[in-house]
JSON list of C-alpha atoms and ligand atoms in Angstrom, two decimals:
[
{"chain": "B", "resi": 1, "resn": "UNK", "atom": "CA", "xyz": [-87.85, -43.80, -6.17]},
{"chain": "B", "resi": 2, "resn": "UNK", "atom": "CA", "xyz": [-84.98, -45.62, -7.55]},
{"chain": "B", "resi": 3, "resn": "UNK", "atom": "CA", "xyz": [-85.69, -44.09, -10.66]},
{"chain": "B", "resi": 4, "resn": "UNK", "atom": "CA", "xyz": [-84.83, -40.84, -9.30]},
{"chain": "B", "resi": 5, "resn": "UNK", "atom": "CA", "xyz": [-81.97, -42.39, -7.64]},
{"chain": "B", "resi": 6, "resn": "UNK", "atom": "CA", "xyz": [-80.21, -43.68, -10.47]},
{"chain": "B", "resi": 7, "resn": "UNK", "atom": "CA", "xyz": [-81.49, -40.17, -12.37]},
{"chain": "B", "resi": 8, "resn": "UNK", "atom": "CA", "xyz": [-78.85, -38.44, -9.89]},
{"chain": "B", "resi": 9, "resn": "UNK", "atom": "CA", "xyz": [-75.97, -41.00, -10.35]},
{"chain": "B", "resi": 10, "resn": "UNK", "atom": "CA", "xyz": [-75.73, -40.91, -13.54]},
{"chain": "B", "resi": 11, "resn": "UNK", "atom": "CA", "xyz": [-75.57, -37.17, -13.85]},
{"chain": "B", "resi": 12, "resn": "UNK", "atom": "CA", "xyz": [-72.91, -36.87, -11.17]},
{"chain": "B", "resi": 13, "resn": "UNK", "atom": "CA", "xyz": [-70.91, -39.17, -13.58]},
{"chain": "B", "resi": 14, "resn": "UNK", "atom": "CA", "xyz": [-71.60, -36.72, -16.55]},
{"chain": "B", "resi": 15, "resn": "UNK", "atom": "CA", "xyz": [-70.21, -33.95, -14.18]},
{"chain": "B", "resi": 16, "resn": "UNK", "atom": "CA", "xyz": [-67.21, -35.88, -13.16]},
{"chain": "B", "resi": 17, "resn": "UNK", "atom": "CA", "xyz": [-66.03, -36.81, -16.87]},
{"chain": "B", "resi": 18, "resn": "UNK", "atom": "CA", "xyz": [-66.45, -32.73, -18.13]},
{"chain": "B", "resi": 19, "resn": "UNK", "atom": "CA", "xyz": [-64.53, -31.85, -15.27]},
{"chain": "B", "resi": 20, "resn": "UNK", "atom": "CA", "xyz": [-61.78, -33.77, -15.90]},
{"chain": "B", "resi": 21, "resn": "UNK", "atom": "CA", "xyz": [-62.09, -32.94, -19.69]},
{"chain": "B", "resi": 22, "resn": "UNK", "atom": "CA", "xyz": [-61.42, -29.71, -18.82]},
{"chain": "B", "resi": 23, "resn": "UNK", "atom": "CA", "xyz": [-58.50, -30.27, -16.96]},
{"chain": "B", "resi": 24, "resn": "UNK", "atom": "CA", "xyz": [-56.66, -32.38, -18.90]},
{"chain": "B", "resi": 25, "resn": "UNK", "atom": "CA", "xyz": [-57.20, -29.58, -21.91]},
{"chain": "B", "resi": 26, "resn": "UNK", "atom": "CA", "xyz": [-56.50, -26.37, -19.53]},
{"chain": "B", "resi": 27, "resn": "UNK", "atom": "CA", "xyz": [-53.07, -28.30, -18.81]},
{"chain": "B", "resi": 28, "resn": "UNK", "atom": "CA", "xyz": [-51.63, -29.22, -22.33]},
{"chain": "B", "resi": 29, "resn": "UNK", "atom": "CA", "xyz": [-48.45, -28.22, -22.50]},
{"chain": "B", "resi": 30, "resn": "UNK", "atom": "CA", "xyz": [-47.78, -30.05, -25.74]},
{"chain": "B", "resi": 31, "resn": "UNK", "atom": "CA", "xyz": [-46.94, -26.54, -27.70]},
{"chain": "B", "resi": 32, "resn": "UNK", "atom": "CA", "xyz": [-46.97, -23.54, -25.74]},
{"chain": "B", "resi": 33, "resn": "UNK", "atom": "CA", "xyz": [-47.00, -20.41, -27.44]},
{"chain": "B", "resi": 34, "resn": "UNK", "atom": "CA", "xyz": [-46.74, -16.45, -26.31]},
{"chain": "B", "resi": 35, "resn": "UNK", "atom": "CA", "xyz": [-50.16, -15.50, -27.19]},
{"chain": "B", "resi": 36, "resn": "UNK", "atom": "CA", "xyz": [-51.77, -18.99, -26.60]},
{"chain": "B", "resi": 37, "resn": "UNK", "atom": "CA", "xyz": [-50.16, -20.05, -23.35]},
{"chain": "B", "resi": 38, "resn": "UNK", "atom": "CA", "xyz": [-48.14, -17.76, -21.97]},
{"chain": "B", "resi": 39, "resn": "UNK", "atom": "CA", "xyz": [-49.63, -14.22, -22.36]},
{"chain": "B", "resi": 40, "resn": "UNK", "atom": "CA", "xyz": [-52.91, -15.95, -20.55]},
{"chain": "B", "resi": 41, "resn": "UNK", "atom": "CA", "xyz": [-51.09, -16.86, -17.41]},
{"chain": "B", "resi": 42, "resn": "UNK", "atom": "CA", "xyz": [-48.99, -13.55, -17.30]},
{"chain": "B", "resi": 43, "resn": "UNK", "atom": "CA", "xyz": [-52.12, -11.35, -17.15]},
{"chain": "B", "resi": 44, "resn": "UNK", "atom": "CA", "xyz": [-53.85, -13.47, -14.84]},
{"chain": "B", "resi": 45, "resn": "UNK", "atom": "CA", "xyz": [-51.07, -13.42, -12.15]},
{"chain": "B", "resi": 46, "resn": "UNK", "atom": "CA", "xyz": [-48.60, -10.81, -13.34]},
{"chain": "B", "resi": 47, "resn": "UNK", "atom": "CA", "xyz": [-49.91, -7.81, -14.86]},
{"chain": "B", "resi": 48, "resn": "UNK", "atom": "CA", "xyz": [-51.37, -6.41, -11.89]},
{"chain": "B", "resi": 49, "resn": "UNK", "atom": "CA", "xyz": [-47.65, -5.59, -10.77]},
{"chain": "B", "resi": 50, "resn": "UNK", "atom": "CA", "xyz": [-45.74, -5.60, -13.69]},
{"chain": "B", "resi": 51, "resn": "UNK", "atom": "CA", "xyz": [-47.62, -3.66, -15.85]},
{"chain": "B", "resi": 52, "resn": "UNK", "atom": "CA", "xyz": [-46.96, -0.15, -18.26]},
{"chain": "B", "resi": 53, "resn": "UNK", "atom": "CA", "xyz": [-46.71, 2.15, -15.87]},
{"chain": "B", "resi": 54, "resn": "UNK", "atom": "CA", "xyz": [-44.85, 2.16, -12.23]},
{"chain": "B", "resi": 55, "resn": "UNK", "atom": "CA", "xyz": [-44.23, -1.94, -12.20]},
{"chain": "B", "resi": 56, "resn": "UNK", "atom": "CA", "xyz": [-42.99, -3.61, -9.04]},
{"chain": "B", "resi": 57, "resn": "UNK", "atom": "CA", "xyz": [-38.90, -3.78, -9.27]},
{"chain": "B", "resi": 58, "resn": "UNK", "atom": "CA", "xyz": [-38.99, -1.81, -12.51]},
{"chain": "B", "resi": 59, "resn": "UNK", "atom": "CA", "xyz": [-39.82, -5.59, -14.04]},
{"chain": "B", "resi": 60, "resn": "UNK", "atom": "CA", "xyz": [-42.91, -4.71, -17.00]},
{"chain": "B", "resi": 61, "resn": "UNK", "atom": "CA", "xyz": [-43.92, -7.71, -18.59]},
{"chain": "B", "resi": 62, "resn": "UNK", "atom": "CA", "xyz": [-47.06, -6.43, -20.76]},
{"chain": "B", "resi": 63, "resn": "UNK", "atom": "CA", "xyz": [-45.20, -7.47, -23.84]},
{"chain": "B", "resi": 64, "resn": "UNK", "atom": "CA", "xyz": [-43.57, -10.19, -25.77]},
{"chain": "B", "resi": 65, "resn": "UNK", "atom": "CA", "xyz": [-40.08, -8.40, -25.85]},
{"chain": "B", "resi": 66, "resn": "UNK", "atom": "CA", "xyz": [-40.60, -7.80, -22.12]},
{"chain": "B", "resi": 67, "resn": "UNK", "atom": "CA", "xyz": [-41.29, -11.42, -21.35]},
{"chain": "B", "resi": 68, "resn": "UNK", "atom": "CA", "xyz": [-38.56, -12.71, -23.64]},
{"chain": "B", "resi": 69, "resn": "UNK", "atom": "CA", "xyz": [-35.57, -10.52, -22.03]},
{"chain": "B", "resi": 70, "resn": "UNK", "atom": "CA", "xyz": [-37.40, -11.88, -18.66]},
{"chain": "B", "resi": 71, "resn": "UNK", "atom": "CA", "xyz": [-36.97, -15.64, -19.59]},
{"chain": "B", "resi": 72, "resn": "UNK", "atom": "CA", "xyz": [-33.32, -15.19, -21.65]},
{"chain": "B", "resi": 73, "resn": "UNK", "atom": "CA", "xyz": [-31.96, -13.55, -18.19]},
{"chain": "B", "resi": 74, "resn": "UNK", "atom": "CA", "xyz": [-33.73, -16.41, -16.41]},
{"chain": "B", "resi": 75, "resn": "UNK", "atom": "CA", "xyz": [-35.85, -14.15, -13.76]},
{"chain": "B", "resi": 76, "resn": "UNK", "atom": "CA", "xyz": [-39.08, -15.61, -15.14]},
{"chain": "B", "resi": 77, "resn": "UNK", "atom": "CA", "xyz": [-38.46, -18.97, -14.15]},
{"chain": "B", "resi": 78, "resn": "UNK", "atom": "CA", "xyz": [-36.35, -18.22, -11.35]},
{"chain": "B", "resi": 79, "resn": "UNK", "atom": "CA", "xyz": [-39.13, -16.62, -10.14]},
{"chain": "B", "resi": 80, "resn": "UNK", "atom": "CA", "xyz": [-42.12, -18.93, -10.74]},
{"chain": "B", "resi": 81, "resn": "UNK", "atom": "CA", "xyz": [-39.75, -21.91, -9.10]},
{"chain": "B", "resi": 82, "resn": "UNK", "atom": "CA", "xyz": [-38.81, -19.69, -6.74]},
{"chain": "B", "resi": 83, "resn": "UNK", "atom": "CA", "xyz": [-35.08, -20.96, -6.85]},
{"chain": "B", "resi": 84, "resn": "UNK", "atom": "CA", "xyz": [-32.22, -18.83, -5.25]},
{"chain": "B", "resi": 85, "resn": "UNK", "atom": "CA", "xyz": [-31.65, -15.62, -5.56]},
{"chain": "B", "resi": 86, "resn": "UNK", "atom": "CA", "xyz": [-35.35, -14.95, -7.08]},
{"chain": "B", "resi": 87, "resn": "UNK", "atom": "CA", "xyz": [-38.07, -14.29, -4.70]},
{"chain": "B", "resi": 88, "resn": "UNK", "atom": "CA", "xyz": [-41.60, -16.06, -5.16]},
{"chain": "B", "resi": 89, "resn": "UNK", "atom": "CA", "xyz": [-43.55, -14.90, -8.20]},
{"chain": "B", "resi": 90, "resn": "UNK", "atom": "CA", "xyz": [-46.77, -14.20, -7.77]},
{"chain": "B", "resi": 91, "resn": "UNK", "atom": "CA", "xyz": [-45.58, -13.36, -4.08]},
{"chain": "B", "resi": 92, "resn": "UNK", "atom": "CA", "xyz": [-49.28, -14.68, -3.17]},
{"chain": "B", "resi": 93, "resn": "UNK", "atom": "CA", "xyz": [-48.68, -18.21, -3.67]},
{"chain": "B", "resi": 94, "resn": "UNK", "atom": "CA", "xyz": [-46.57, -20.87, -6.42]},
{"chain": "B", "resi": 95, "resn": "UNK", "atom": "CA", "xyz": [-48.70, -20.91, -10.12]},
{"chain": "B", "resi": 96, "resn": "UNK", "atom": "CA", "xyz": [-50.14, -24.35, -10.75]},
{"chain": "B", "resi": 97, "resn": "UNK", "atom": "CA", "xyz": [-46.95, -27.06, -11.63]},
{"chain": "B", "resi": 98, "resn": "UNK", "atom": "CA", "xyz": [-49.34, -26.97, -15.42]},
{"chain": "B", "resi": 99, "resn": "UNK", "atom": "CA", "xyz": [-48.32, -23.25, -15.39]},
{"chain": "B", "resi": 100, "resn": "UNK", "atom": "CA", "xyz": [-44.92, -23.29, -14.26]},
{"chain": "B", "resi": 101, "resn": "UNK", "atom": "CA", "xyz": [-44.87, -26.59, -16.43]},
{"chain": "B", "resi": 102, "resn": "UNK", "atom": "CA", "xyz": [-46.37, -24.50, -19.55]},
{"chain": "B", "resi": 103, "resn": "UNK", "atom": "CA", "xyz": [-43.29, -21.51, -19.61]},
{"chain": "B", "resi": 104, "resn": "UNK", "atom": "CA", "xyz": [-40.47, -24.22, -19.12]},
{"chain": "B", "resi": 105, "resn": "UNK", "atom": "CA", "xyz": [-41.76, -26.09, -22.11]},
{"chain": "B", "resi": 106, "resn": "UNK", "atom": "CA", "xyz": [-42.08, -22.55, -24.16]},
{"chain": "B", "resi": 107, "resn": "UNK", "atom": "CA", "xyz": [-38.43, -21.03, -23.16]},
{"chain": "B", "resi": 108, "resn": "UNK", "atom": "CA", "xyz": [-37.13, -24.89, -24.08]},
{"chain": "B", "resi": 109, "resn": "UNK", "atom": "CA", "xyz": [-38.82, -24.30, -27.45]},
{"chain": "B", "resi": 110, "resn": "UNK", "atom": "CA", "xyz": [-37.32, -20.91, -28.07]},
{"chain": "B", "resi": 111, "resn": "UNK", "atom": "CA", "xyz": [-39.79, -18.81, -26.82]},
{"chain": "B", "resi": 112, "resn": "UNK", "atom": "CA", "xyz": [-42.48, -19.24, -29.76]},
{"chain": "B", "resi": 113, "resn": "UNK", "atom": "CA", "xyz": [-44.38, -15.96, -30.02]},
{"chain": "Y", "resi": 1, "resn": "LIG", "atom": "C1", "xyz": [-48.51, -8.57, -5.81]},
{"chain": "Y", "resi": 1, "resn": "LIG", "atom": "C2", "xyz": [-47.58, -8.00, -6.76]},
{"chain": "Y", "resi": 1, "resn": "LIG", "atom": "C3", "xyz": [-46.82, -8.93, -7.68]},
{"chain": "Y", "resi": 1, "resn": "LIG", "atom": "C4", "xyz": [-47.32, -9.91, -8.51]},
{"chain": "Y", "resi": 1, "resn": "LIG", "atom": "C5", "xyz": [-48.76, -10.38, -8.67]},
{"chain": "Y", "resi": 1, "resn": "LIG", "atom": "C6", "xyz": [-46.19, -10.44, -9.24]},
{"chain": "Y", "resi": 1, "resn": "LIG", "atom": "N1", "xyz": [-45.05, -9.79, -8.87]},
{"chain": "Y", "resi": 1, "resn": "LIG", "atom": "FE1", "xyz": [-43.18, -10.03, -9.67]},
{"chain": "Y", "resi": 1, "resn": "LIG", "atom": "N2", "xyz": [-42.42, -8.66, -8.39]},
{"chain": "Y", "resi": 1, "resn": "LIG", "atom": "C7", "xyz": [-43.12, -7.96, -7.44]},
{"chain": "Y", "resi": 1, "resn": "LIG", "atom": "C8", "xyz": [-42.20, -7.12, -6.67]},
{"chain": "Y", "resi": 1, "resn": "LIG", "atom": "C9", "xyz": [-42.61, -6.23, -5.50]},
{"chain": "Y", "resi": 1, "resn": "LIG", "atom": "C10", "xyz": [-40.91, -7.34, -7.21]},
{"chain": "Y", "resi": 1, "resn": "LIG", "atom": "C11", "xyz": [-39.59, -6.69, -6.80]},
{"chain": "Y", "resi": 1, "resn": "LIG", "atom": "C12", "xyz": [-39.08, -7.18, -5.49]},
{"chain": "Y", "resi": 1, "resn": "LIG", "atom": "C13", "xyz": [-38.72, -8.63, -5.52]},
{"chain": "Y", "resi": 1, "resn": "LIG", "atom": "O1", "xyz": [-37.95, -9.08, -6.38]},
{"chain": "Y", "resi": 1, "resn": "LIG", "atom": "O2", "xyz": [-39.24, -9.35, -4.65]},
{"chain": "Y", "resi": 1, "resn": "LIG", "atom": "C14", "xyz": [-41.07, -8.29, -8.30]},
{"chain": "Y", "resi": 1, "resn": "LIG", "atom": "C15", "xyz": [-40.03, -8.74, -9.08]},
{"chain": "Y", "resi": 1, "resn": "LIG", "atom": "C16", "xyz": [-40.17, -9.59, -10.16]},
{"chain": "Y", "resi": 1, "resn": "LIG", "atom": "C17", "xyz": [-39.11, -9.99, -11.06]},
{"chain": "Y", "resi": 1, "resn": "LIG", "atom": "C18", "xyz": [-37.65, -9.56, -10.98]},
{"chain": "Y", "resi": 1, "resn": "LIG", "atom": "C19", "xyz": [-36.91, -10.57, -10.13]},
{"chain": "Y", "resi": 1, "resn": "LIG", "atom": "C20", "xyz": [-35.41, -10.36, -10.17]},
{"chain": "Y", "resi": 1, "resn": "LIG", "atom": "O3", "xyz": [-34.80, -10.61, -9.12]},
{"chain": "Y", "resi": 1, "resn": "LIG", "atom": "O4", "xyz": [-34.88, -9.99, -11.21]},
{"chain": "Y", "resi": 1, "resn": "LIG", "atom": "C21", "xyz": [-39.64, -10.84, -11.99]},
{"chain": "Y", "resi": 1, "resn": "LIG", "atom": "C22", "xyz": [-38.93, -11.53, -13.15]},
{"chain": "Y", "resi": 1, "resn": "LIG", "atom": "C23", "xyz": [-41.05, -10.99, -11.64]},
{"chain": "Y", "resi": 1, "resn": "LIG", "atom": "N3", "xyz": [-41.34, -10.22, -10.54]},
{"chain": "Y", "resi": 1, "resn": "LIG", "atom": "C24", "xyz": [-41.92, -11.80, -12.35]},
{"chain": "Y", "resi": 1, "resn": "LIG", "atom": "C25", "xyz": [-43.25, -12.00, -11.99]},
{"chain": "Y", "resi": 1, "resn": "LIG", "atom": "C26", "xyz": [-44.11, -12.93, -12.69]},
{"chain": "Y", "resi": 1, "resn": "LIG", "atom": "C27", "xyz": [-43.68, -13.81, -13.85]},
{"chain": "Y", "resi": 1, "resn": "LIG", "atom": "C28", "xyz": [-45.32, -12.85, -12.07]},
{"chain": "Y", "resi": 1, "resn": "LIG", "atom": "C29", "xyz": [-46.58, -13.66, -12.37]},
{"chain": "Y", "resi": 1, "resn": "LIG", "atom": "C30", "xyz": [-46.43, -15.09, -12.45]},
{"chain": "Y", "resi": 1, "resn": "LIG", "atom": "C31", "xyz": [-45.23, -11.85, -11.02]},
{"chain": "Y", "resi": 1, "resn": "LIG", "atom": "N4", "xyz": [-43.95, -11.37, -10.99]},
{"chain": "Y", "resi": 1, "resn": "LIG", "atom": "C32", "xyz": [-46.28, -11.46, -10.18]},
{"chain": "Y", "resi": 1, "resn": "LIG", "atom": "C33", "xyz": [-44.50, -8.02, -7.25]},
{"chain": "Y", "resi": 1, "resn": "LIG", "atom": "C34", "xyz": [-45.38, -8.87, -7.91]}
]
């Protein structure tokens, strides 16, 4: 009995560790690139509207260019901060302060492809 008890402890503490393993690596922000960092979190939030063809506010963001002229006007992270005049982007809720933490570091480096 407390074999099986200790058993289950000490696998909940090998679950615990990889989980934060993998957080700590999903949130490095060290040296953001376009098609490391960037071009990951646009597809998974943005693309759906801002795609090739018919994109919400006439705003495509399917390519580097498209991203770039975003960030140099400062839309993109108008948007993600949601700071005045830009409205909320994704309009479904903030990305994660990683995320939004991820694109400031990349347009402070020059926007790295
Ligand atoms: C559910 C659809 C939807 C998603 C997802 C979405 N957007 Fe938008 N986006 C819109 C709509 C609609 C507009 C135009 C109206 C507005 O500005 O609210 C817009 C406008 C914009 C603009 C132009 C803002 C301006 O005032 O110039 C930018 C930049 C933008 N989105 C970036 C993003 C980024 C970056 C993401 C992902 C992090 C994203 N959007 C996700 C619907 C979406």
């Amino acid at each position: 009995m407390l074999l099986i008890a200790v058993t289950v402890v000490a696998q909940s503490c090998y679950y615990d560790n990889k989980a934060e393993n993998y957080g700590s690596s999903a949130c490095d922000s060290a040296n953001p690139t376009y098609t490391a960092n960037i071009q990951p979190i646009i597809n998974q939030n943005c693309i759906g509207c801002h795609g090739s063809s018919g994109p919400s506010g006439g705003v495509s963001l399917h390519t580097y260019d498209l991203v770039k002229a975003q960030a140099l006007k400062g839309s993109l992270s108008g948007t993600l901060k949601n700071t005045s005049p830009y409205s909320l982007m994704p309009p479904g809720g903030k990305l994660s302060d990683c995320k939004i933490g991820q694109v400031d570091k990349w347009i402070r480096n020059g926007l790295p492809q």
